[in-house]
Structures are given as C-alpha cells and as structure tokens.
Coordinates of C-alpha atoms in Angstrom, one line a residue:
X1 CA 84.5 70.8 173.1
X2 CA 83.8 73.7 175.0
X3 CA 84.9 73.9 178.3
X4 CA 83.8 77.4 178.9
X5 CA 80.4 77.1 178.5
X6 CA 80.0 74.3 180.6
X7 CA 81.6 75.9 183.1
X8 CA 79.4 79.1 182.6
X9 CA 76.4 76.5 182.6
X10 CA 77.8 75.3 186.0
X11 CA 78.1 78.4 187.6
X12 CA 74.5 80.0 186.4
X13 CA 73.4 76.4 188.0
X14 CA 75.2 77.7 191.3
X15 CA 74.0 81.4 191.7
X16 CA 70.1 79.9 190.7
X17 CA 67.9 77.6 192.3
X18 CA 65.9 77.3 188.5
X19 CA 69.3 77.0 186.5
X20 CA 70.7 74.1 188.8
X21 CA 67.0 72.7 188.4
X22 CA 67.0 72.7 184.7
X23 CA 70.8 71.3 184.6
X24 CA 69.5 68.3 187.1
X25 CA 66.5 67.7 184.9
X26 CA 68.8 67.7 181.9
X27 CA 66.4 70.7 180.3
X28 CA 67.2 70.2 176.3
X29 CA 67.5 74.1 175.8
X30 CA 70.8 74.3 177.9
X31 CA 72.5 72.5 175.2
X32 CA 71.7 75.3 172.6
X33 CA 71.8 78.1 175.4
X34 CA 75.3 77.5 176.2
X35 CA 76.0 76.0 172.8
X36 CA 77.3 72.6 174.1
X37 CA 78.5 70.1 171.5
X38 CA 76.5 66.4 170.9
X39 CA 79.3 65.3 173.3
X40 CA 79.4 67.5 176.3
X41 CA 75.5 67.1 176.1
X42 CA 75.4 63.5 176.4
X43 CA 77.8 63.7 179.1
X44 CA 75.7 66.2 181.1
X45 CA 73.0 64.0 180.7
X46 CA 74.8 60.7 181.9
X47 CA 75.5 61.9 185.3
X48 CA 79.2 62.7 184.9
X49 CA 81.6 62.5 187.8
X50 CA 84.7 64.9 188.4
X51 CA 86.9 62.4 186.5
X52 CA 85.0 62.8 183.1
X53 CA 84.3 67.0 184.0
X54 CA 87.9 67.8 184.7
X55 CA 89.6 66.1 181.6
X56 CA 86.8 68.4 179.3
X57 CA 88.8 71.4 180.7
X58 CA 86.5 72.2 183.4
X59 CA 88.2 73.6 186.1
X60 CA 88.3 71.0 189.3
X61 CA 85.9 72.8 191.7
X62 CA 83.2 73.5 189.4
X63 CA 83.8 69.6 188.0
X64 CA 82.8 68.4 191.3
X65 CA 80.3 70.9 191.6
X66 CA 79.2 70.2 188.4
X67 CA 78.6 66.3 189.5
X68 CA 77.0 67.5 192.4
X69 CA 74.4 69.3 190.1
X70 CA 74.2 66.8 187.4
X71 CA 74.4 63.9 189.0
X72 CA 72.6 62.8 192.1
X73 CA 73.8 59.4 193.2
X74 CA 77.4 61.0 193.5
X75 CA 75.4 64.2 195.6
X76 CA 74.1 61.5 197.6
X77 CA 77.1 59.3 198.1
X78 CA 79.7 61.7 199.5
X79 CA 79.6 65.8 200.9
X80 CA 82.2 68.6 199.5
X81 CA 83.5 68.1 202.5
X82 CA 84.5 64.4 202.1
X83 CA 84.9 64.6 197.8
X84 CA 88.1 67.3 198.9
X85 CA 89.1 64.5 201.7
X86 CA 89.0 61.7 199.5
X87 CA 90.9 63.0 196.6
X88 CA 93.4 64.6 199.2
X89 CA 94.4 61.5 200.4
X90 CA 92.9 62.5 203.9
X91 CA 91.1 59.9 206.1

C-alpha cells in the first residue's frame, strides 16, 4: 500500500477542479500516475468512506475529503460540517 500517494492524489484532487474530476470519474491513468497498487485502486473506485481511507494510512482529513471526492452518495448524505459533528460525538 501506499498511503502517500493517495494522499498526494487527494490533495492534487483538492487544489484542481480537473484532478478532483478525474478522481470522481475514477480516470484509469491515476492509478499509474500516482502508482497506486491493484488494491488502493479498487478501493478508489468503490466509493470508499473515511473508515476504509483512514486504516490505508491516509491521514483523517484528507480520508473524509477523499470520500467526499470519490464518492458521491456519502458527498450527498452529510456536509464537512456534520461528518466532524458526527464523529465528534456532537449533536
């Protein structure tokens, strides 16, 4: 596994509008531009949640991000605002 370069592949999907397009359309190059393994591929492509992201070593803001960007039921089901809330124990 590499953490890293997921998390390099999230963050180029945060500072551009094309890279977090290509991420969300699951574009087959990212997996040899930021040398992903089989694994961490078919976990991008099957909309992973913080829970999978975090345990791969990649760090807890950019997991949720990361979701966010990958996978848009959970962008649709909840805001930053309420992910931070929720796993806060806030109400």
């Amino acid at each position: 596994m590499s953490p890293s370069e997921l998390s390099r592949m999230f963050e180029d999907a945060l500072a551009s509008t094309d890279a977090w397009n290509a991420v969300r359309a699951a574009d087959p190059t990212l997996s040899r531009r930021y040398a992903l393994s089989a694994d961490e591929w078919e976990i991008v492509r099957n909309n992973p949640t913080p829970d999978v992201l975090a345990p791969l070593g990649v760090p807890p803001l950019l997991a949720m991000w990361g979701s966010f960007i990958c996978n848009p039921d959970f962008e649709r089901a909840m805001s930053a605002r309420e992910y931070f809330a929720a796993t806060n124990g806030e109400h």
